[in-house]
Amino acid sequence: MKASAPVLLVKESPAAAAELAAERFCAIVSERALASENVNVALCGGTTPGELYRRLAALPLSDRMPWDKLQFFFGDERDVPQDHVENNYRLTRKTLLDHVPIPVHHVHPMPADSRDLAAAAEQYENLIRRLVPPRESGDDTPCFDLVLLGMGGEGHTASLFPDTPALSERRRLVVSQYVPVIGRNRMTFTFPLINAARYVMFFVTGSDKAPAIAAVLSDDRQLKTHYPASRVQPTRGELIFVLDATAARNVIQK
Ligand code: 6PG
């Protein structure tokens, strides 16, 4: 089945892009809350999403969010403790989770500082398989209502970095891997899990991301192969890019 064309939303400033991304986030989870008891969302880390999370925790959006139905997972995590400044779960706690009435047992941090990362990744995959149902029809891959993603300047997303084994993983849904370019271990969703989602939203700002964004949104199949984010192609879901003008500056409007 051919993936549908991505939805491209561009705002002049990072702040305006964060506002739009937060509004889209809220609209998607609110729509899904009408259809389901649980709304399963995978959050991303890095620095960019902080502004988005702060807006979700503030009025008016926080009053519109279905906090009692939301289940938050993490699309990737660094190999540091949960209170470490580089930990993605810590970022979401500081900017969102500590400020909203989401039930504490609805938040599922990734145990990426475990001594046995491979076993921890398998446990997290099993948790997802237990809590996140597949689509009514199709294969048995857990179907997230929304996967939020960022993008690195070289086109990585989640912790799917160029030239790493996880890029070619077709069976496992969550893996751990050593990433040579950063010299660290990471835990990450794989493309089969990301691409099974109902909605996948990239939120990317900054001129340093412009080449990767242009490549990922281009029709140049050869060029795209160098950018892992280009493999995010939801099989039946909607792909959305929310960008600021600097990240979108090299995109050729079709
Ligand atoms: C992480 C993220 C990663 C992030 C990009 C962009 O753990 O780092 O999940 O995929 O989205 O690295 O990071 P910035 O938002 O900091 O540019």
mmCIF file with all atom_site columns, N, CA, C and O in Angstrom, residues 167-212:
data_model
loop_
_atom_site.group_PDB
_atom_site.id
_atom_site.type_symbol
_atom_site.label_atom_id
_atom_site.label_alt_id
_atom_site.label_comp_id
_atom_site.label_asym_id
_atom_site.label_entity_id
_atom_site.label_seq_id
_atom_site.pdbx_PDB_ins_code
_atom_site.Cartn_x
_atom_site.Cartn_y
_atom_site.Cartn_z
_atom_site.occupancy
_atom_site.B_iso_or_equiv
_atom_site.pdbx_formal_charge
_atom_site.auth_seq_id
_atom_site.auth_comp_id
_atom_site.auth_asym_id
_atom_site.auth_atom_id
_atom_site.pdbx_PDB_model_num
ATOM 1   N N  . LEU A 1 167 ? 18.717 0.354  11.750 1.00 0.00 ? 167 LEU A N  1
ATOM 2   C CA . LEU A 1 167 ? 18.035 0.846  10.541 1.00 0.00 ? 167 LEU A CA 1
ATOM 3   C C  . LEU A 1 167 ? 17.422 -0.296 9.738  1.00 0.00 ? 167 LEU A C  1
ATOM 4   O O  . LEU A 1 167 ? 16.399 -0.117 9.091  1.00 0.00 ? 167 LEU A O  1
ATOM 5   N N  . SER A 1 168 ? 18.053 -1.461 9.806  1.00 0.00 ? 168 SER A N  1
ATOM 6   C CA . SER A 1 168 ? 17.571 -2.570 8.965  1.00 0.00 ? 168 SER A CA 1
ATOM 7   C C  . SER A 1 168 ? 16.728 -3.579 9.756  1.00 0.00 ? 168 SER A C  1
ATOM 8   O O  . SER A 1 168 ? 16.314 -4.598 9.224  1.00 0.00 ? 168 SER A O  1
ATOM 9   N N  . GLU A 1 169 ? 16.427 -3.247 11.016 1.00 0.00 ? 169 GLU A N  1
ATOM 10  C CA . GLU A 1 169 ? 15.620 -4.161 11.842 1.00 0.00 ? 169 GLU A CA 1
ATOM 11  C C  . GLU A 1 169 ? 14.187 -4.230 11.306 1.00 0.00 ? 169 GLU A C  1
ATOM 12  O O  . GLU A 1 169 ? 13.520 -3.204 11.182 1.00 0.00 ? 169 GLU A O  1
ATOM 13  N N  . ARG A 1 170 ? 13.723 -5.447 11.011 1.00 0.00 ? 170 ARG A N  1
ATOM 14  C CA . ARG A 1 170 ? 12.366 -5.595 10.461 1.00 0.00 ? 170 ARG A CA 1
ATOM 15  C C  . ARG A 1 170 ? 11.442 -6.359 11.402 1.00 0.00 ? 170 ARG A C  1
ATOM 16  O O  . ARG A 1 170 ? 10.225 -6.316 11.241 1.00 0.00 ? 170 ARG A O  1
ATOM 17  N N  . ARG A 1 171 ? 12.030 -7.058 12.386 1.00 0.00 ? 171 ARG A N  1
ATOM 18  C CA . ARG A 1 171 ? 11.201 -7.906 13.264 1.00 0.00 ? 171 ARG A CA 1
ATOM 19  C C  . ARG A 1 171 ? 11.016 -7.241 14.631 1.00 0.00 ? 171 ARG A C  1
ATOM 20  O O  . ARG A 1 171 ? 9.893  -7.037 15.082 1.00 0.00 ? 171 ARG A O  1
ATOM 21  N N  . ARG A 1 172 ? 12.088 -6.848 15.281 1.00 0.00 ? 172 ARG A N  1
ATOM 22  C CA . ARG A 1 172 ? 11.985 -6.246 16.618 1.00 0.00 ? 172 ARG A CA 1
ATOM 23  C C  . ARG A 1 172 ? 11.365 -4.865 16.543 1.00 0.00 ? 172 ARG A C  1
ATOM 24  O O  . ARG A 1 172 ? 11.513 -4.145 15.541 1.00 0.00 ? 172 ARG A O  1
ATOM 25  N N  . LEU A 1 173 ? 10.665 -4.492 17.617 1.00 0.00 ? 173 LEU A N  1
ATOM 26  C CA . LEU A 1 173 ? 9.981  -3.184 17.668 1.00 0.00 ? 173 LEU A CA 1
ATOM 27  C C  . LEU A 1 173 ? 10.781 -2.174 18.485 1.00 0.00 ? 173 LEU A C  1
ATOM 28  O O  . LEU A 1 173 ? 10.668 -0.970 18.286 1.00 0.00 ? 173 LEU A O  1
ATOM 29  N N  . VAL A 1 174 ? 11.573 -2.697 19.435 1.00 0.00 ? 174 VAL A N  1
ATOM 30  C CA . VAL A 1 174 ? 12.419 -1.847 20.284 1.00 0.00 ? 174 VAL A CA 1
ATOM 31  C C  . VAL A 1 174 ? 13.767 -2.548 20.403 1.00 0.00 ? 174 VAL A C  1
ATOM 32  O O  . VAL A 1 174 ? 13.814 -3.755 20.678 1.00 0.00 ? 174 VAL A O  1
ATOM 33  N N  . VAL A 1 175 ? 14.835 -1.802 20.139 1.00 0.00 ? 175 VAL A N  1
ATOM 34  C CA . VAL A 1 175 ? 16.181 -2.388 20.239 1.00 0.00 ? 175 VAL A CA 1
ATOM 35  C C  . VAL A 1 175 ? 17.115 -1.421 20.969 1.00 0.00 ? 175 VAL A C  1
ATOM 36  O O  . VAL A 1 175 ? 16.796 -0.239 21.133 1.00 0.00 ? 175 VAL A O  1
ATOM 37  N N  . SER A 1 176 ? 18.235 -1.951 21.393 1.00 0.00 ? 176 SER A N  1
ATOM 38  C CA . SER A 1 176 ? 19.299 -1.087 21.920 1.00 0.00 ? 176 SER A CA 1
ATOM 39  C C  . SER A 1 176 ? 20.497 -1.239 20.999 1.00 0.00 ? 176 SER A C  1
ATOM 40  O O  . SER A 1 176 ? 20.660 -2.272 20.335 1.00 0.00 ? 176 SER A O  1
ATOM 41  N N  . GLN A 1 177 ? 21.306 -0.189 20.923 1.00 0.00 ? 177 GLN A N  1
ATOM 42  C CA . GLN A 1 177 ? 22.487 -0.269 20.066 1.00 0.00 ? 177 GLN A CA 1
ATOM 43  C C  . GLN A 1 177 ? 23.510 0.758  20.501 1.00 0.00 ? 177 GLN A C  1
ATOM 44  O O  . GLN A 1 177 ? 23.167 1.800  21.065 1.00 0.00 ? 177 GLN A O  1
ATOM 45  N N  . TYR A 1 178 ? 24.779 0.416  20.203 1.00 0.00 ? 178 TYR A N  1
ATOM 46  C CA . TYR A 1 178 ? 25.859 1.382  20.395 1.00 0.00 ? 178 TYR A CA 1
ATOM 47  C C  . TYR A 1 178 ? 25.896 2.278  19.165 1.00 0.00 ? 178 TYR A C  1
ATOM 48  O O  . TYR A 1 178 ? 25.811 1.802  18.032 1.00 0.00 ? 178 TYR A O  1
ATOM 49  N N  . VAL A 1 179 ? 25.972 3.606  19.406 1.00 0.00 ? 179 VAL A N  1
ATOM 50  C CA . VAL A 1 179 ? 25.988 4.558  18.285 1.00 0.00 ? 179 VAL A CA 1
ATOM 51  C C  . VAL A 1 179 ? 27.383 5.175  18.212 1.00 0.00 ? 179 VAL A C  1
ATOM 52  O O  . VAL A 1 179 ? 27.715 6.063  19.029 1.00 0.00 ? 179 VAL A O  1
ATOM 53  N N  . PRO A 1 180 ? 28.247 4.724  17.303 1.00 0.00 ? 180 PRO A N  1
ATOM 54  C CA . PRO A 1 180 ? 29.648 5.190  17.269 1.00 0.00 ? 180 PRO A CA 1
ATOM 55  C C  . PRO A 1 180 ? 29.788 6.713  17.168 1.00 0.00 ? 180 PRO A C  1
ATOM 56  O O  . PRO A 1 180 ? 30.638 7.314  17.834 1.00 0.00 ? 180 PRO A O  1
ATOM 57  N N  . VAL A 1 181 ? 28.912 7.345  16.388 1.00 0.00 ? 181 VAL A N  1
ATOM 58  C CA . VAL A 1 181 ? 29.094 8.790  16.144 1.00 0.00 ? 181 VAL A CA 1
ATOM 59  C C  . VAL A 1 181 ? 28.915 9.607  17.439 1.00 0.00 ? 181 VAL A C  1
ATOM 60  O O  . VAL A 1 181 ? 29.428 10.716 17.568 1.00 0.00 ? 181 VAL A O  1
ATOM 61  N N  . ILE A 1 182 ? 28.198 9.061  18.399 1.00 0.00 ? 182 ILE A N  1
ATOM 62  C CA . ILE A 1 182 ? 28.070 9.780  19.681 1.00 0.00 ? 182 ILE A CA 1
ATOM 63  C C  . ILE A 1 182 ? 28.766 9.028  20.816 1.00 0.00 ? 182 ILE A C  1
ATOM 64  O O  . ILE A 1 182 ? 28.816 9.499  21.948 1.00 0.00 ? 182 ILE A O  1
ATOM 65  N N  . GLY A 1 183 ? 29.274 7.829  20.504 1.00 0.00 ? 183 GLY A N  1
ATOM 66  C CA . GLY A 1 183 ? 30.012 7.061  21.510 1.00 0.00 ? 183 GLY A CA 1
ATOM 67  C C  . GLY A 1 183 ? 29.171 6.629  22.697 1.00 0.00 ? 183 GLY A C  1
ATOM 68  O O  . GLY A 1 183 ? 29.653 6.496  23.824 1.00 0.00 ? 183 GLY A O  1
ATOM 69  N N  . ARG A 1 184 ? 27.892 6.412  22.444 1.00 0.00 ? 184 ARG A N  1
ATOM 70  C CA . ARG A 1 184 ? 26.981 6.059  23.554 1.00 0.00 ? 184 ARG A CA 1
ATOM 71  C C  . ARG A 1 184 ? 26.030 4.952  23.125 1.00 0.00 ? 184 ARG A C  1
ATOM 72  O O  . ARG A 1 184 ? 25.766 4.766  21.926 1.00 0.00 ? 184 ARG A O  1
ATOM 73  N N  . ASN A 1 185 ? 25.460 4.254  24.118 1.00 0.00 ? 185 ASN A N  1
ATOM 74  C CA . ASN A 1 185 ? 24.379 3.305  23.843 1.00 0.00 ? 185 ASN A CA 1
ATOM 75  C C  . ASN A 1 185 ? 23.049 4.050  23.856 1.00 0.00 ? 185 ASN A C  1
ATOM 76  O O  . ASN A 1 185 ? 22.885 5.055  24.571 1.00 0.00 ? 185 ASN A O  1
ATOM 77  N N  . ARG A 1 186 ? 22.116 3.544  23.042 1.00 0.00 ? 186 ARG A N  1
ATOM 78  C CA . ARG A 1 186 ? 20.781 4.131  23.008 1.00 0.00 ? 186 ARG A CA 1
ATOM 79  C C  . ARG A 1 186 ? 19.766 3.002  22.962 1.00 0.00 ? 186 ARG A C  1
ATOM 80  O O  . ARG A 1 186 ? 20.074 1.879  22.520 1.00 0.00 ? 186 ARG A O  1
ATOM 81  N N  . MET A 1 187 ? 18.520 3.304  23.368 1.00 0.00 ? 187 MET A N  1
ATOM 82  C CA . MET A 1 187 ? 17.403 2.390  23.147 1.00 0.00 ? 187 MET A CA 1
ATOM 83  C C  . MET A 1 187 ? 16.424 3.114  22.228 1.00 0.00 ? 187 MET A C  1
ATOM 84  O O  . MET A 1 187 ? 16.245 4.337  22.357 1.00 0.00 ? 187 MET A O  1
ATOM 85  N N  . THR A 1 188 ? 15.805 2.396  21.293 1.00 0.00 ? 188 THR A N  1
ATOM 86  C CA . THR A 1 188 ? 14.990 3.099  20.290 1.00 0.00 ? 188 THR A CA 1
ATOM 87  C C  . THR A 1 188 ? 13.876 2.235  19.723 1.00 0.00 ? 188 THR A C  1
ATOM 88  O O  . THR A 1 188 ? 14.010 1.004  19.630 1.00 0.00 ? 188 THR A O  1
ATOM 89  N N  . PHE A 1 189 ? 12.781 2.878  19.343 1.00 0.00 ? 189 PHE A N  1
ATOM 90  C CA . PHE A 1 189 ? 11.799 2.241  18.471 1.00 0.00 ? 189 PHE A CA 1
ATOM 91  C C  . PHE A 1 189 ? 12.505 1.924  17.165 1.00 0.00 ? 189 PHE A C  1
ATOM 92  O O  . PHE A 1 189 ? 13.454 2.602  16.772 1.00 0.00 ? 189 PHE A O  1
ATOM 93  N N  . THR A 1 190 ? 11.975 0.912  16.453 1.00 0.00 ? 190 THR A N  1
ATOM 94  C CA . THR A 1 190 ? 12.463 0.635  15.101 1.00 0.00 ? 190 THR A CA 1
ATOM 95  C C  . THR A 1 190 ? 11.420 1.119  14.097 1.00 0.00 ? 190 THR A C  1
ATOM 96  O O  . THR A 1 190 ? 10.280 1.445  14.474 1.00 0.00 ? 190 THR A O  1
ATOM 97  N N  . PHE A 1 191 ? 11.764 1.111  12.827 1.00 0.00 ? 191 PHE A N  1
ATOM 98  C CA . PHE A 1 191 ? 10.834 1.619  11.816 1.00 0.00 ? 191 PHE A CA 1
ATOM 99  C C  . PHE A 1 191 ? 9.527  0.823  11.749 1.00 0.00 ? 191 PHE A C  1
ATOM 100 O O  . PHE A 1 191 ? 8.456  1.428  11.588 1.00 0.00 ? 191 PHE A O  1
ATOM 101 N N  . PRO A 1 192 ? 9.549  -0.503 11.900 1.00 0.00 ? 192 PRO A N  1
ATOM 102 C CA . PRO A 1 192 ? 8.261  -1.228 11.872 1.00 0.00 ? 192 PRO A CA 1
ATOM 103 C C  . PRO A 1 192 ? 7.265  -0.700 12.904 1.00 0.00 ? 192 PRO A C  1
ATOM 104 O O  . PRO A 1 192 ? 6.067  -0.585 12.622 1.00 0.00 ? 192 PRO A O  1
ATOM 105 N N  . LEU A 1 193 ? 7.727  -0.314 14.084 1.00 0.00 ? 193 LEU A N  1
ATOM 106 C CA . LEU A 1 193 ? 6.812  0.184  15.112 1.00 0.00 ? 193 LEU A CA 1
ATOM 107 C C  . LEU A 1 193 ? 6.375  1.611  14.786 1.00 0.00 ? 193 LEU A C  1
ATOM 108 O O  . LEU A 1 193 ? 5.189  1.942  14.851 1.00 0.00 ? 193 LEU A O  1
ATOM 109 N N  . ILE A 1 194 ? 7.307  2.454  14.395 1.00 0.00 ? 194 ILE A N  1
ATOM 110 C CA . ILE A 1 194 ? 6.975  3.845  14.041 1.00 0.00 ? 194 ILE A CA 1
ATOM 111 C C  . ILE A 1 194 ? 5.976  3.864  12.886 1.00 0.00 ? 194 ILE A C  1
ATOM 112 O O  . ILE A 1 194 ? 4.951  4.553  12.940 1.00 0.00 ? 194 ILE A O  1
ATOM 113 N N  . ASN A 1 195 ? 6.238  3.047  11.869 1.00 0.00 ? 195 ASN A N  1
ATOM 114 C CA . ASN A 1 195 ? 5.414  3.101  10.651 1.00 0.00 ? 195 ASN A CA 1
ATOM 115 C C  . ASN A 1 195 ? 4.048  2.452  10.801 1.00 0.00 ? 195 ASN A C  1
ATOM 116 O O  . ASN A 1 195 ? 3.217  2.538  9.895  1.00 0.00 ? 195 ASN A O  1
ATOM 117 N N  . ALA A 1 196 ? 3.809  1.824  11.953 1.00 0.00 ? 196 ALA A N  1
ATOM 118 C CA . ALA A 1 196 ? 2.489  1.231  12.204 1.00 0.00 ? 196 ALA A CA 1
ATOM 119 C C  . ALA A 1 196 ? 1.529  2.238  12.844 1.00 0.00 ? 196 ALA A C  1
ATOM 120 O O  . ALA A 1 196 ? 0.338  1.946  13.003 1.00 0.00 ? 196 ALA A O  1
ATOM 121 N N  . ALA A 1 197 ? 2.025  3.434  13.164 1.00 0.00 ? 197 ALA A N  1
ATOM 122 C CA . ALA A 1 197 ? 1.222  4.416  13.918 1.00 0.00 ? 197 ALA A CA 1
ATOM 123 C C  . ALA A 1 197 ? 0.120  5.039  13.064 1.00 0.00 ? 197 ALA A C  1
ATOM 124 O O  . ALA A 1 197 ? 0.231  5.106  11.828 1.00 0.00 ? 197 ALA A O  1
ATOM 125 N N  . ARG A 1 198 ? -0.927 5.533  13.736 1.00 0.00 ? 198 ARG A N  1
ATOM 126 C CA . ARG A 1 198 ? -2.002 6.247  13.029 1.00 0.00 ? 198 ARG A CA 1
ATOM 127 C C  . ARG A 1 198 ? -1.530 7.631  12.580 1.00 0.00 ? 198 ARG A C  1
ATOM 128 O O  . ARG A 1 198 ? -1.897 8.116  11.520 1.00 0.00 ? 198 ARG A O  1
ATOM 129 N N  . TYR A 1 199 ? -0.764 8.287  13.455 1.00 0.00 ? 199 TYR A N  1
ATOM 130 C CA . TYR A 1 199 ? -0.191 9.594  13.118 1.00 0.00 ? 199 TYR A CA 1
ATOM 131 C C  . TYR A 1 199 ? 1.281  9.602  13.531 1.00 0.00 ? 199 TYR A C  1
ATOM 132 O O  . TYR A 1 199 ? 1.608  9.152  14.634 1.00 0.00 ? 199 TYR A O  1
ATOM 133 N N  . VAL A 1 200 ? 2.127  10.111 12.646 1.00 0.00 ? 200 VAL A N  1
ATOM 134 C CA . VAL A 1 200 ? 3.532  10.359 12.976 1.00 0.00 ? 200 VAL A CA 1
ATOM 135 C C  . VAL A 1 200 ? 3.780  11.834 12.699 1.00 0.00 ? 200 VAL A C  1
ATOM 136 O O  . VAL A 1 200 ? 3.491  12.325 11.600 1.00 0.00 ? 200 VAL A O  1
ATOM 137 N N  . MET A 1 201 ? 4.230  12.550 13.723 1.00 0.00 ? 201 MET A N  1
ATOM 138 C CA . MET A 1 201 ? 4.465  13.991 13.543 1.00 0.00 ? 201 MET A CA 1
ATOM 139 C C  . MET A 1 201 ? 5.926  14.326 13.850 1.00 0.00 ? 201 MET A C  1
ATOM 140 O O  . MET A 1 201 ? 6.401  14.092 14.957 1.00 0.00 ? 201 MET A O  1
ATOM 141 N N  . PHE A 1 202 ? 6.606  14.868 12.832 1.00 0.00 ? 202 PHE A N  1
ATOM 142 C CA . PHE A 1 202 ? 7.939  15.439 13.034 1.00 0.00 ? 202 PHE A CA 1
ATOM 143 C C  . PHE A 1 202 ? 7.755  16.887 13.470 1.00 0.00 ? 202 PHE A C  1
ATOM 144 O O  . PHE A 1 202 ? 6.972  17.623 12.847 1.00 0.00 ? 202 PHE A O  1
ATOM 145 N N  . PHE A 1 203 ? 8.475  17.265 14.509 1.00 0.00 ? 203 PHE A N  1
ATOM 146 C CA . PHE A 1 203 ? 8.538  18.688 14.891 1.00 0.00 ? 203 PHE A CA 1
ATOM 147 C C  . PHE A 1 203 ? 10.001 19.087 14.856 1.00 0.00 ? 203 PHE A C  1
ATOM 148 O O  . PHE A 1 203 ? 10.815 18.601 15.659 1.00 0.00 ? 203 PHE A O  1
ATOM 149 N N  . VAL A 1 204 ? 10.359 19.923 13.868 1.00 0.00 ? 204 VAL A N  1
ATOM 150 C CA . VAL A 1 204 ? 11.779 20.225 13.608 1.00 0.00 ? 204 VAL A CA 1
ATOM 151 C C  . VAL A 1 204 ? 11.941 21.727 13.367 1.00 0.00 ? 204 VAL A C  1
ATOM 152 O O  . VAL A 1 204 ? 11.207 22.322 12.579 1.00 0.00 ? 204 VAL A O  1
ATOM 153 N N  . THR A 1 205 ? 12.919 22.313 14.059 1.00 0.00 ? 205 THR A N  1
ATOM 154 C CA . THR A 1 205 ? 13.205 23.734 13.835 1.00 0.00 ? 205 THR A CA 1
ATOM 155 C C  . THR A 1 205 ? 14.721 23.924 13.743 1.00 0.00 ? 205 THR A C  1
ATOM 156 O O  . THR A 1 205 ? 15.495 23.079 14.191 1.00 0.00 ? 205 THR A O  1
ATOM 157 N N  . GLY A 1 206 ? 15.115 25.043 13.109 1.00 0.00 ? 206 GLY A N  1
ATOM 158 C CA . GLY A 1 206 ? 16.530 25.382 13.056 1.00 0.00 ? 206 GLY A CA 1
ATOM 159 C C  . GLY A 1 206 ? 17.153 25.148 11.699 1.00 0.00 ? 206 GLY A C  1
ATOM 160 O O  . GLY A 1 206 ? 16.872 24.150 11.028 1.00 0.00 ? 206 GLY A O  1
ATOM 161 N N  . SER A 1 207 ? 18.002 26.089 11.285 1.00 0.00 ? 207 SER A N  1
ATOM 162 C CA . SER A 1 207 ? 18.617 26.039 9.942  1.00 0.00 ? 207 SER A CA 1
ATOM 163 C C  . SER A 1 207 ? 19.562 24.848 9.802  1.00 0.00 ? 207 SER A C  1
ATOM 164 O O  . SER A 1 207 ? 19.764 24.343 8.706  1.00 0.00 ? 207 SER A O  1
ATOM 165 N N  . ASP A 1 208 ? 20.076 24.345 10.924 1.00 0.00 ? 208 ASP A N  1
ATOM 166 C CA . ASP A 1 208 ? 20.988 23.196 10.820 1.00 0.00 ? 208 ASP A CA 1
ATOM 167 C C  . ASP A 1 208 ? 20.263 21.932 10.364 1.00 0.00 ? 208 ASP A C  1
ATOM 168 O O  . ASP A 1 208 ? 20.884 20.970 9.915  1.00 0.00 ? 208 ASP A O  1
ATOM 169 N N  . LYS A 1 209 ? 18.928 21.967 10.450 1.00 0.00 ? 209 LYS A N  1
ATOM 170 C CA . LYS A 1 209 ? 18.167 20.783 10.024 1.00 0.00 ? 209 LYS A CA 1
ATOM 171 C C  . LYS A 1 209 ? 17.690 20.912 8.561  1.00 0.00 ? 209 LYS A C  1
ATOM 172 O O  . LYS A 1 209 ? 17.124 19.965 8.010  1.00 0.00 ? 209 LYS A O  1
ATOM 173 N N  . ALA A 1 210 ? 17.912 22.059 7.948  1.00 0.00 ? 210 ALA A N  1
ATOM 174 C CA . ALA A 1 210 ? 17.363 22.322 6.600  1.00 0.00 ? 210 ALA A CA 1
ATOM 175 C C  . ALA A 1 210 ? 17.824 21.300 5.562  1.00 0.00 ? 210 ALA A C  1
ATOM 176 O O  . ALA A 1 210 ? 16.997 20.783 4.794  1.00 0.00 ? 210 ALA A O  1
ATOM 177 N N  . PRO A 1 211 ? 19.128 20.932 5.517  1.00 0.00 ? 211 PRO A N  1
ATOM 178 C CA . PRO A 1 211 ? 19.533 19.941 4.497  1.00 0.00 ? 211 PRO A CA 1
ATOM 179 C C  . PRO A 1 211 ? 18.850 18.584 4.687  1.00 0.00 ? 211 PRO A C  1
ATOM 180 O O  . PRO A 1 211 ? 18.383 17.974 3.720  1.00 0.00 ? 211 PRO A O  1
ATOM 181 N N  . ALA A 1 212 ? 18.743 18.139 5.937  1.00 0.00 ? 212 ALA A N  1
ATOM 182 C CA . ALA A 1 212 ? 18.112 16.836 6.190  1.00 0.00 ? 212 ALA A CA 1
ATOM 183 C C  . ALA A 1 212 ? 16.627 16.892 5.844  1.00 0.00 ? 212 ALA A C  1
ATOM 184 O O  . ALA A 1 212 ? 16.085 15.978 5.213  1.00 0.00 ? 212 ALA A O  1
#
